[in-house]
CSV table of C-alpha atoms in Angstrom, one decimal:
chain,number,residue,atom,x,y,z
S,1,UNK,CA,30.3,48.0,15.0
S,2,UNK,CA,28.5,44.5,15.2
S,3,UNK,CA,30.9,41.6,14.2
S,4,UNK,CA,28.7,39.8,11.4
S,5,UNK,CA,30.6,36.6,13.1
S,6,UNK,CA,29.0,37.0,15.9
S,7,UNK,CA,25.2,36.7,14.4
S,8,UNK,CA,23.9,33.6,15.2
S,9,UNK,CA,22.7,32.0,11.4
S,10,UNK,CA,19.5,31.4,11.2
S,11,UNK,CA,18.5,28.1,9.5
S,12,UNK,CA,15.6,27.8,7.0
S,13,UNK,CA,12.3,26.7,8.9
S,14,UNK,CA,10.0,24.0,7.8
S,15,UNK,CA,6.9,22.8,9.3
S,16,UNK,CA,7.9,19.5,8.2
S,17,UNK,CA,10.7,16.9,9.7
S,18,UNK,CA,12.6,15.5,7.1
S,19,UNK,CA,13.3,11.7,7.3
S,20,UNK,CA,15.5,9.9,4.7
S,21,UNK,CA,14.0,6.6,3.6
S,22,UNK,CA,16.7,4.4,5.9
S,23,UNK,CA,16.1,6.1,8.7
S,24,UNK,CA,12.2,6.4,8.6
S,25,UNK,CA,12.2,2.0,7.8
S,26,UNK,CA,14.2,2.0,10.7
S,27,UNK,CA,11.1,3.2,12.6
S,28,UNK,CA,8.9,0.4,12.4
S,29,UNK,CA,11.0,-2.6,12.2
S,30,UNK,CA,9.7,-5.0,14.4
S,31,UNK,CA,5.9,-4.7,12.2
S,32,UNK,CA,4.8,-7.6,10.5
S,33,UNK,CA,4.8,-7.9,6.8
S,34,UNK,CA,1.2,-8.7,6.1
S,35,UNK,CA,1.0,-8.9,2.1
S,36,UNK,CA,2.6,-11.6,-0.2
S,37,UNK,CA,4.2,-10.8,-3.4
S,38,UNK,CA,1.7,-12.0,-5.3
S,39,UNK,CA,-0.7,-9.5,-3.9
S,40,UNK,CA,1.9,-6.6,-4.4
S,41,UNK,CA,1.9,-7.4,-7.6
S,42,UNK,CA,-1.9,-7.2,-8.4
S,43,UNK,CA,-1.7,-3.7,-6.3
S,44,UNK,CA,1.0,-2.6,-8.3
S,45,UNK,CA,0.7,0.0,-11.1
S,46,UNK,CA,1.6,-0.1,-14.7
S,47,UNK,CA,4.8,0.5,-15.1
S,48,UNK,CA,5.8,1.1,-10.8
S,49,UNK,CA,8.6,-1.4,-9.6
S,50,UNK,CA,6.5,-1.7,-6.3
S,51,UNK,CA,8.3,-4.6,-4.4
S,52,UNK,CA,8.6,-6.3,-1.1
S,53,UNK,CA,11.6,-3.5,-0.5
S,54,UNK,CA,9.8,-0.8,-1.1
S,55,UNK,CA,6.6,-2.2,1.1
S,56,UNK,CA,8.6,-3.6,4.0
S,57,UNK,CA,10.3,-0.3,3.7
S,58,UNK,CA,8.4,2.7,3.2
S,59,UNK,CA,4.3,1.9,3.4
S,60,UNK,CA,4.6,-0.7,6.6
S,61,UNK,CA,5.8,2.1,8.7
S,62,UNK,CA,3.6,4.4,7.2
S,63,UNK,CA,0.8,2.2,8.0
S,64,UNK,CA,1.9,2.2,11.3
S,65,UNK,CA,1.9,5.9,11.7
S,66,UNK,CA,-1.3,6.1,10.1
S,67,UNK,CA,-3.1,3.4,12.5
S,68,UNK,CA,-1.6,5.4,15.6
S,69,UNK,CA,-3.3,8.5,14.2
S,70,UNK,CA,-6.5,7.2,13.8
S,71,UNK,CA,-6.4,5.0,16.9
S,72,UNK,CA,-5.6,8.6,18.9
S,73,UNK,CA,-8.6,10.2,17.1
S,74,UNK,CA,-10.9,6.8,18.3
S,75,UNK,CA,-9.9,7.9,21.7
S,76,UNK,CA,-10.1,12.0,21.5
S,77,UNK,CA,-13.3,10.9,20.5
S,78,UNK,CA,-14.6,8.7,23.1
S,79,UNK,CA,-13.2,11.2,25.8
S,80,UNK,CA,-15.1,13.8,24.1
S,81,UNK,CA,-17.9,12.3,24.0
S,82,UNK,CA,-18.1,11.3,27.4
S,83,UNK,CA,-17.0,15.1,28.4
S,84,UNK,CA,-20.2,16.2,26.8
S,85,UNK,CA,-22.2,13.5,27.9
S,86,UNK,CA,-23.1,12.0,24.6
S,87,UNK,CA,-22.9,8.8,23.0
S,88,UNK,CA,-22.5,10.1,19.7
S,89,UNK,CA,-21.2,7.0,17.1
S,90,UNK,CA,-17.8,7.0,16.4
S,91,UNK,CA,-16.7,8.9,12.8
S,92,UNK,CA,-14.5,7.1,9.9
S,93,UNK,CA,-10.8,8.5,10.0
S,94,UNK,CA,-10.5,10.1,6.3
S,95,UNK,CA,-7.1,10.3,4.6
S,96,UNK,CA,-6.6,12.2,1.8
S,97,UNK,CA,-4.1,11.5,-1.4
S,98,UNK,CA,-2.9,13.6,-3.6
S,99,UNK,CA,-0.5,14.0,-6.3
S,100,UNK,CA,0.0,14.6,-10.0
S,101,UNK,CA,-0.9,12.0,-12.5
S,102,UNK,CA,1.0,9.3,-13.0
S,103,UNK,CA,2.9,9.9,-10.1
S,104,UNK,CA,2.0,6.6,-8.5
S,105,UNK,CA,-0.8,7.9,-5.8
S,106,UNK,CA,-3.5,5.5,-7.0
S,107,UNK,CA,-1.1,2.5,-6.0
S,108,UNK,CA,-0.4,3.7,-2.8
S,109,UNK,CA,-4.2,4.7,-1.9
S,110,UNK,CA,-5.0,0.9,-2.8
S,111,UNK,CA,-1.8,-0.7,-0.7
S,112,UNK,CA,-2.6,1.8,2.1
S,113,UNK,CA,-6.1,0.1,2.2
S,114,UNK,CA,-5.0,-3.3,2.1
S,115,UNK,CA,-2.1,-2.5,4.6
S,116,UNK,CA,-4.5,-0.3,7.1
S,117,UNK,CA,-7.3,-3.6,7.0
S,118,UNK,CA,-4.6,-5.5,8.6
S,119,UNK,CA,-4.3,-3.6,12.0
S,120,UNK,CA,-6.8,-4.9,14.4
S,121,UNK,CA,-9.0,-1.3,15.1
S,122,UNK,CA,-9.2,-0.5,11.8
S,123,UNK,CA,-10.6,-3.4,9.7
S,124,UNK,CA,-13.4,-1.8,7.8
S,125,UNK,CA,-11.0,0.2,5.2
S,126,UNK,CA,-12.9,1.9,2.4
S,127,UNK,CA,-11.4,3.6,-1.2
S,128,UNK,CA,-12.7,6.0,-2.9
S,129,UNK,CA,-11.0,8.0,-6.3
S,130,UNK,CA,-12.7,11.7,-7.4
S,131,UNK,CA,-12.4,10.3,-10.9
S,132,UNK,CA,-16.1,9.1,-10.1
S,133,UNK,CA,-17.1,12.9,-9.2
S,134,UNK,CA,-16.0,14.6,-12.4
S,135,UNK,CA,-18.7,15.8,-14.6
S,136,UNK,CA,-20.1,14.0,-17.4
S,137,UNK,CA,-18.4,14.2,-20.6
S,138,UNK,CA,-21.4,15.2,-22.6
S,139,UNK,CA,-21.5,18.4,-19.3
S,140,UNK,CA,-17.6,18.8,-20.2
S,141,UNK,CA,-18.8,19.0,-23.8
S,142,UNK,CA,-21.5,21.5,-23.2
S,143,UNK,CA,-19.4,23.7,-20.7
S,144,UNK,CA,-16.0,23.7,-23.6
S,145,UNK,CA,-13.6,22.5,-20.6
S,146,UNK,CA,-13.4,18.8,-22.4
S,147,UNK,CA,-9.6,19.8,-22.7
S,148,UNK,CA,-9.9,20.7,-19.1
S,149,UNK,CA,-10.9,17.1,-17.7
S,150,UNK,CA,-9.0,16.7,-14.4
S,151,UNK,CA,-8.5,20.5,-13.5
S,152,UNK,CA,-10.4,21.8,-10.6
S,153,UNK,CA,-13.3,23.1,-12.9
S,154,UNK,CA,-14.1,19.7,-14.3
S,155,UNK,CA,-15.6,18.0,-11.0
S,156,UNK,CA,-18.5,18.0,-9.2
S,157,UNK,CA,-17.1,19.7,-5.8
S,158,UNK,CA,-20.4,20.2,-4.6
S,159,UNK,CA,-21.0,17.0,-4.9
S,160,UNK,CA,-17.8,15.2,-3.7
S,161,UNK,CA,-18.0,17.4,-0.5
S,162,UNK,CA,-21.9,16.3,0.7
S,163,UNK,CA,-19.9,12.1,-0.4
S,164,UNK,CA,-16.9,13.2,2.5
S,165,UNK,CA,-19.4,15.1,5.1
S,166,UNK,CA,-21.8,12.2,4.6
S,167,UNK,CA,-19.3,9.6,5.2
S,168,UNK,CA,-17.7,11.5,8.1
S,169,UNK,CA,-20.9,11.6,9.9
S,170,UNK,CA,-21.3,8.4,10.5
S,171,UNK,CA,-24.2,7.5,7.6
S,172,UNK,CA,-24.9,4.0,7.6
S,173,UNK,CA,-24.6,3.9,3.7
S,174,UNK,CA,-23.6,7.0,1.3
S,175,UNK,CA,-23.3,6.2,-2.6
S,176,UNK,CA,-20.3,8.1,-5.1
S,177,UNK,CA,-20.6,7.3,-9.2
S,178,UNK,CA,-18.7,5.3,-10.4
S,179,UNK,CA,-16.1,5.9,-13.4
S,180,UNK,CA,-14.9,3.8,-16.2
S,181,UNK,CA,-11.1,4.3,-17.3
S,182,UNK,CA,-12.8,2.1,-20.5
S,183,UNK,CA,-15.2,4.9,-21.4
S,184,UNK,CA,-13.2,7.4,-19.9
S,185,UNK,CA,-16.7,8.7,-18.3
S,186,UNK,CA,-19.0,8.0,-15.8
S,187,UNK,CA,-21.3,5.1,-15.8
S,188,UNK,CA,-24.8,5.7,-15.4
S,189,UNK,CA,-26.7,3.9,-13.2
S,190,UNK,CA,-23.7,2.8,-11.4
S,191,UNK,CA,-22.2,3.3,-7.9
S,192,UNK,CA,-19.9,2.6,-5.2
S,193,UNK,CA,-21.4,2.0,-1.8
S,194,UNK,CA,-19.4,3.1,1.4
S,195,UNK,CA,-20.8,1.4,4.6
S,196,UNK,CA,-19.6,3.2,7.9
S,197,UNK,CA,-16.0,2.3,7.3
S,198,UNK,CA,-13.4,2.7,10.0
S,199,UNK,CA,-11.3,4.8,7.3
S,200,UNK,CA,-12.0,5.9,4.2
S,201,UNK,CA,-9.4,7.0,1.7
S,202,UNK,CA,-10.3,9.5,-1.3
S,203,UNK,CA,-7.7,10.2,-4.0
S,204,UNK,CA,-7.5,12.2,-6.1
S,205,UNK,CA,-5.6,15.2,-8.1
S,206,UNK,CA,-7.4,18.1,-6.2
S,207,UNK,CA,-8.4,16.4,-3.0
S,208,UNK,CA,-6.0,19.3,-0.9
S,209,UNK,CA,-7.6,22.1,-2.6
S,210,UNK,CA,-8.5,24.9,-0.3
S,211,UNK,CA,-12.4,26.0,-0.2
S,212,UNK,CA,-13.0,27.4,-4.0
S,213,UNK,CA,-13.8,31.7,-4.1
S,214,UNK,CA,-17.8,32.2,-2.7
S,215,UNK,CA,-17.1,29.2,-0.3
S,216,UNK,CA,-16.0,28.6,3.1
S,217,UNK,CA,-15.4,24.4,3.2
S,218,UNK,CA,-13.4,22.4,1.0
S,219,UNK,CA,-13.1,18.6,1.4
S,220,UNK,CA,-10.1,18.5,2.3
S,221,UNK,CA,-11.5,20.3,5.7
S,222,UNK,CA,-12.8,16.6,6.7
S,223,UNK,CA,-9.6,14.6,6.5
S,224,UNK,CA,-7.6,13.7,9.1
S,225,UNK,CA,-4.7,12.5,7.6
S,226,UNK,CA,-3.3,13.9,4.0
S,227,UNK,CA,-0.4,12.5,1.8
S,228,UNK,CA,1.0,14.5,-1.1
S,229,UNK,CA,2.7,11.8,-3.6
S,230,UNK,CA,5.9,14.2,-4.8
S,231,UNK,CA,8.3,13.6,-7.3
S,232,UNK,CA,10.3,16.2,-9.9
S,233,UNK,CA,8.5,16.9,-13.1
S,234,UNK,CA,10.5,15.9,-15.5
S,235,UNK,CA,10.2,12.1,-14.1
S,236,UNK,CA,6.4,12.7,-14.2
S,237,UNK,CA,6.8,13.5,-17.6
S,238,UNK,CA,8.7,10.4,-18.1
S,239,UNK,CA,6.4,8.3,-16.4
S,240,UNK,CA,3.6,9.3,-17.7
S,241,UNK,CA,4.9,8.9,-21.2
S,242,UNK,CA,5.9,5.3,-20.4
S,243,UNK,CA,2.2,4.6,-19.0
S,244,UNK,CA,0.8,6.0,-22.2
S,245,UNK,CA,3.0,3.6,-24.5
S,246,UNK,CA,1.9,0.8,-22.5
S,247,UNK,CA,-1.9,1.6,-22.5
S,248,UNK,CA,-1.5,1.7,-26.3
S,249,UNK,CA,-0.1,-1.5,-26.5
S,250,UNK,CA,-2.6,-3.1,-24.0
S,251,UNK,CA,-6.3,-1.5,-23.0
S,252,UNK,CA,-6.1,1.1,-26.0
S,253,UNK,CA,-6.4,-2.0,-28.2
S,254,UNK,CA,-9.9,-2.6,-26.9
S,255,UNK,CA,-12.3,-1.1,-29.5
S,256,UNK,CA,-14.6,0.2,-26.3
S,257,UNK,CA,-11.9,2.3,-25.5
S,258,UNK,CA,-12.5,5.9,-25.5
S,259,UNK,CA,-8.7,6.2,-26.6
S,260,UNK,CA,-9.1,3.3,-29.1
S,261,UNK,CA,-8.1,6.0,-31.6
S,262,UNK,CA,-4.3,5.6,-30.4
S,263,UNK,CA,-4.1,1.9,-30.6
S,264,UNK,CA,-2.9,2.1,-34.6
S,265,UNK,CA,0.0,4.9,-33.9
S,266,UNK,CA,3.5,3.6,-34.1
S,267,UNK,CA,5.8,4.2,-31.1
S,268,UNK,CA,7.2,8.0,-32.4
S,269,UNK,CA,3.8,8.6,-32.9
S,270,UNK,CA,2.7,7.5,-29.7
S,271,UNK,CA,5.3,9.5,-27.7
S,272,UNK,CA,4.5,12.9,-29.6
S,273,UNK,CA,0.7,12.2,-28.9
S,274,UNK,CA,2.0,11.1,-25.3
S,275,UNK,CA,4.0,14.5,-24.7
S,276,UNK,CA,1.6,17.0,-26.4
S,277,UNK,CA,-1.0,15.7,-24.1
S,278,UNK,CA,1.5,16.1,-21.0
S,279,UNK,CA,2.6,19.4,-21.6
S,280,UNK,CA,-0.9,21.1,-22.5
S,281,UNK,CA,-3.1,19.3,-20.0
S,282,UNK,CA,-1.5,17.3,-17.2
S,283,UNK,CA,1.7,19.8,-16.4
S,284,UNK,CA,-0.4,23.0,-16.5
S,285,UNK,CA,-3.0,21.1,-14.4
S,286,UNK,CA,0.2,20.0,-12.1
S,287,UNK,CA,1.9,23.3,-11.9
S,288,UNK,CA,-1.3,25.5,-11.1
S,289,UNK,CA,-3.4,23.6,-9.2
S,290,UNK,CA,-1.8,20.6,-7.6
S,291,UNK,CA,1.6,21.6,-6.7
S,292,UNK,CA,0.5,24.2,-4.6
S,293,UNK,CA,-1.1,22.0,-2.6
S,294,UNK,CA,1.7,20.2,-1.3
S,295,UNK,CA,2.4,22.4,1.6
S,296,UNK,CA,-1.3,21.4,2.9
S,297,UNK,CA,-0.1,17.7,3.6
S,298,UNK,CA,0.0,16.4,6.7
S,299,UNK,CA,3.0,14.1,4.6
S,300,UNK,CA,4.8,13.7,1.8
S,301,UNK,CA,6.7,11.2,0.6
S,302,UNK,CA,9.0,12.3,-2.0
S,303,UNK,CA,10.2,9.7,-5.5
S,304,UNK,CA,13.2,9.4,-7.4
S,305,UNK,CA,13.7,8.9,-10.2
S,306,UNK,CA,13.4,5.0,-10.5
S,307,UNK,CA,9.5,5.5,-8.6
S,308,UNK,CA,11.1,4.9,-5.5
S,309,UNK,CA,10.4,7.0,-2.3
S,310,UNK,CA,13.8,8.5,-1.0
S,311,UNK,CA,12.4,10.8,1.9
S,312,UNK,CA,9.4,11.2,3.8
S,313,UNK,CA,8.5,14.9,5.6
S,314,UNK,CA,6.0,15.0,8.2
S,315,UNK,CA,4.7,17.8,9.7
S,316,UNK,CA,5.4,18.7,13.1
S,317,UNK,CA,2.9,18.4,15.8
């Protein structure tokens, strides 16, 4: 008879290392702060305590981990290069964000790019959201997935994908729409122009997506770098319920807002309207298609609660 205390326990396996949020600011600490709090504040997003803390503490070492990537692909590339005796241009380093709405991914994706401009090597840092690659709302219309906007269904994959392999090729200029949050649709006639940017960051709900059934490439096949912004659901839920109240006390008020309709609800009302739109669009769309994506990232970065990042995992080499 085996003595069960003599098995060795085996410990649950992760591909990740898990870093609490004092130890992984202790990792950079000698790295300048390059931002003032002025400019924090005009990165920040409604209703996200972003601070000097929070900067000096979680995205300055990230940026720094970030700029050693993409500095080690610069060189893989070079030595390649001169392996198989080409002088092929050098390629943008693409990093990909993802993470539920409302979860505060958009306000990282723009302090990443203001962070990353700062490093020496990588001064030429582009942004670009999917928002601009969903379909049309008059297609969303005609197809019945209106209610749908944001699910994996409701952009133009096709489309976003020949943006990313365009951009990663080294084109000298590549074009994606541009979206209104006014209109809540695309704008016709309008783009955003991406010039052979050292990196270019796409965010986005669906950007870690495997390749969709009948295909064998997904964009998130190009990055280089992917950050899933994590958090529990019930302080989404929260969150997003606070960003809606705030919106319909501030841009729903203008009368070219697409949800101008909401501006006249009191506050009860706007929290039922807030919730009923949570819980049959945004937590469905979280639970089936986004979540499952976390385990793609090359990082996450996990919130509490208050917004703030508590722990960081990064996959192991």
């Amino acid at each position: 008879m085996v003595d069960s205390a003599s098995i060795p326990t085996v410990s649950h396996t992760t591909p990740y290392v898990e870093i609490d949020r004092a130890d992984w600011a202790a990792l950079a600490p000698a790295t300048p702060h390059p931002l003032l709090e002025t400019e924090i504040v005009q990165l920040r997003g409604l209703g996200e305590p972003l601070d000097m803390t929070e900067v000096s503490e979680v995205y300055l070492p990230l940026s720094r981990l970030l700029n050693l990537y993409a500095a080690a692909r610069q060189n893989l590339h070079r030595q390649t290069a001169d392996f198989l005796g080409e002088r092929a241009r050098r390629t943008p380093f693409v990093i990909g964000v993802a993470g539920s709405v409302a979860v505060g991914k958009s306000t990282i994706a723009r302090l990443l790019r203001e962070l990353l401009a700062r490093w020496e090597d990588t001064p030429r840092v582009e942004l670009v959201t999917t928002d601009g690659f969903l379909l049309p709302n008059h297609e969303l219309n005609r197809l019945g997935i209106m209610d749908r906007k944001g699910f994996p269904e409701s952009y133009d994959r096709r489309a976003l994908l020949r943006f990313v392999s365009a951009v990663k090729s080294g084109a000298e200029e590549v074009r994606a729409p541009f979206y209104s949050h006014l209109s809540y649709d695309i704008v016709p006639n309008a783009q955003i122009v991406v010039r052979q940017p050292d990196i270019l960051i796409v965010e986005g709900l669906n950007v870690l997506q495997p390749p969709s059934p009948g295909h064998r490439l997904a964009v998130s096949d190009l990055f280089d770098f992917t950050i899933y912004v994590d958090a529990r659901t019930t302080d989404i839920a929260h969150w997003y319920e606070e960003r809606f109240l705030k919106l319909q006390r501030g841009a729903f008020a203008n009368p070219s807002s697409f949800f101008h309709r909401y501006s006249s609800l009191t506050e009860e009302e706007a929290r039922r309207t807030a919730h009923s739109i949570w819980t049959s669009i945004n937590q469905p769309n979280l639970v089936q298609n986004v979540l499952p994506t976390k385990s793609r990232a090359t990082l996450v970065l996990q919130k509490g609660a208050n917004h703030a990042v508590k722990r960081v995992l990064v996959r192991k080499l």
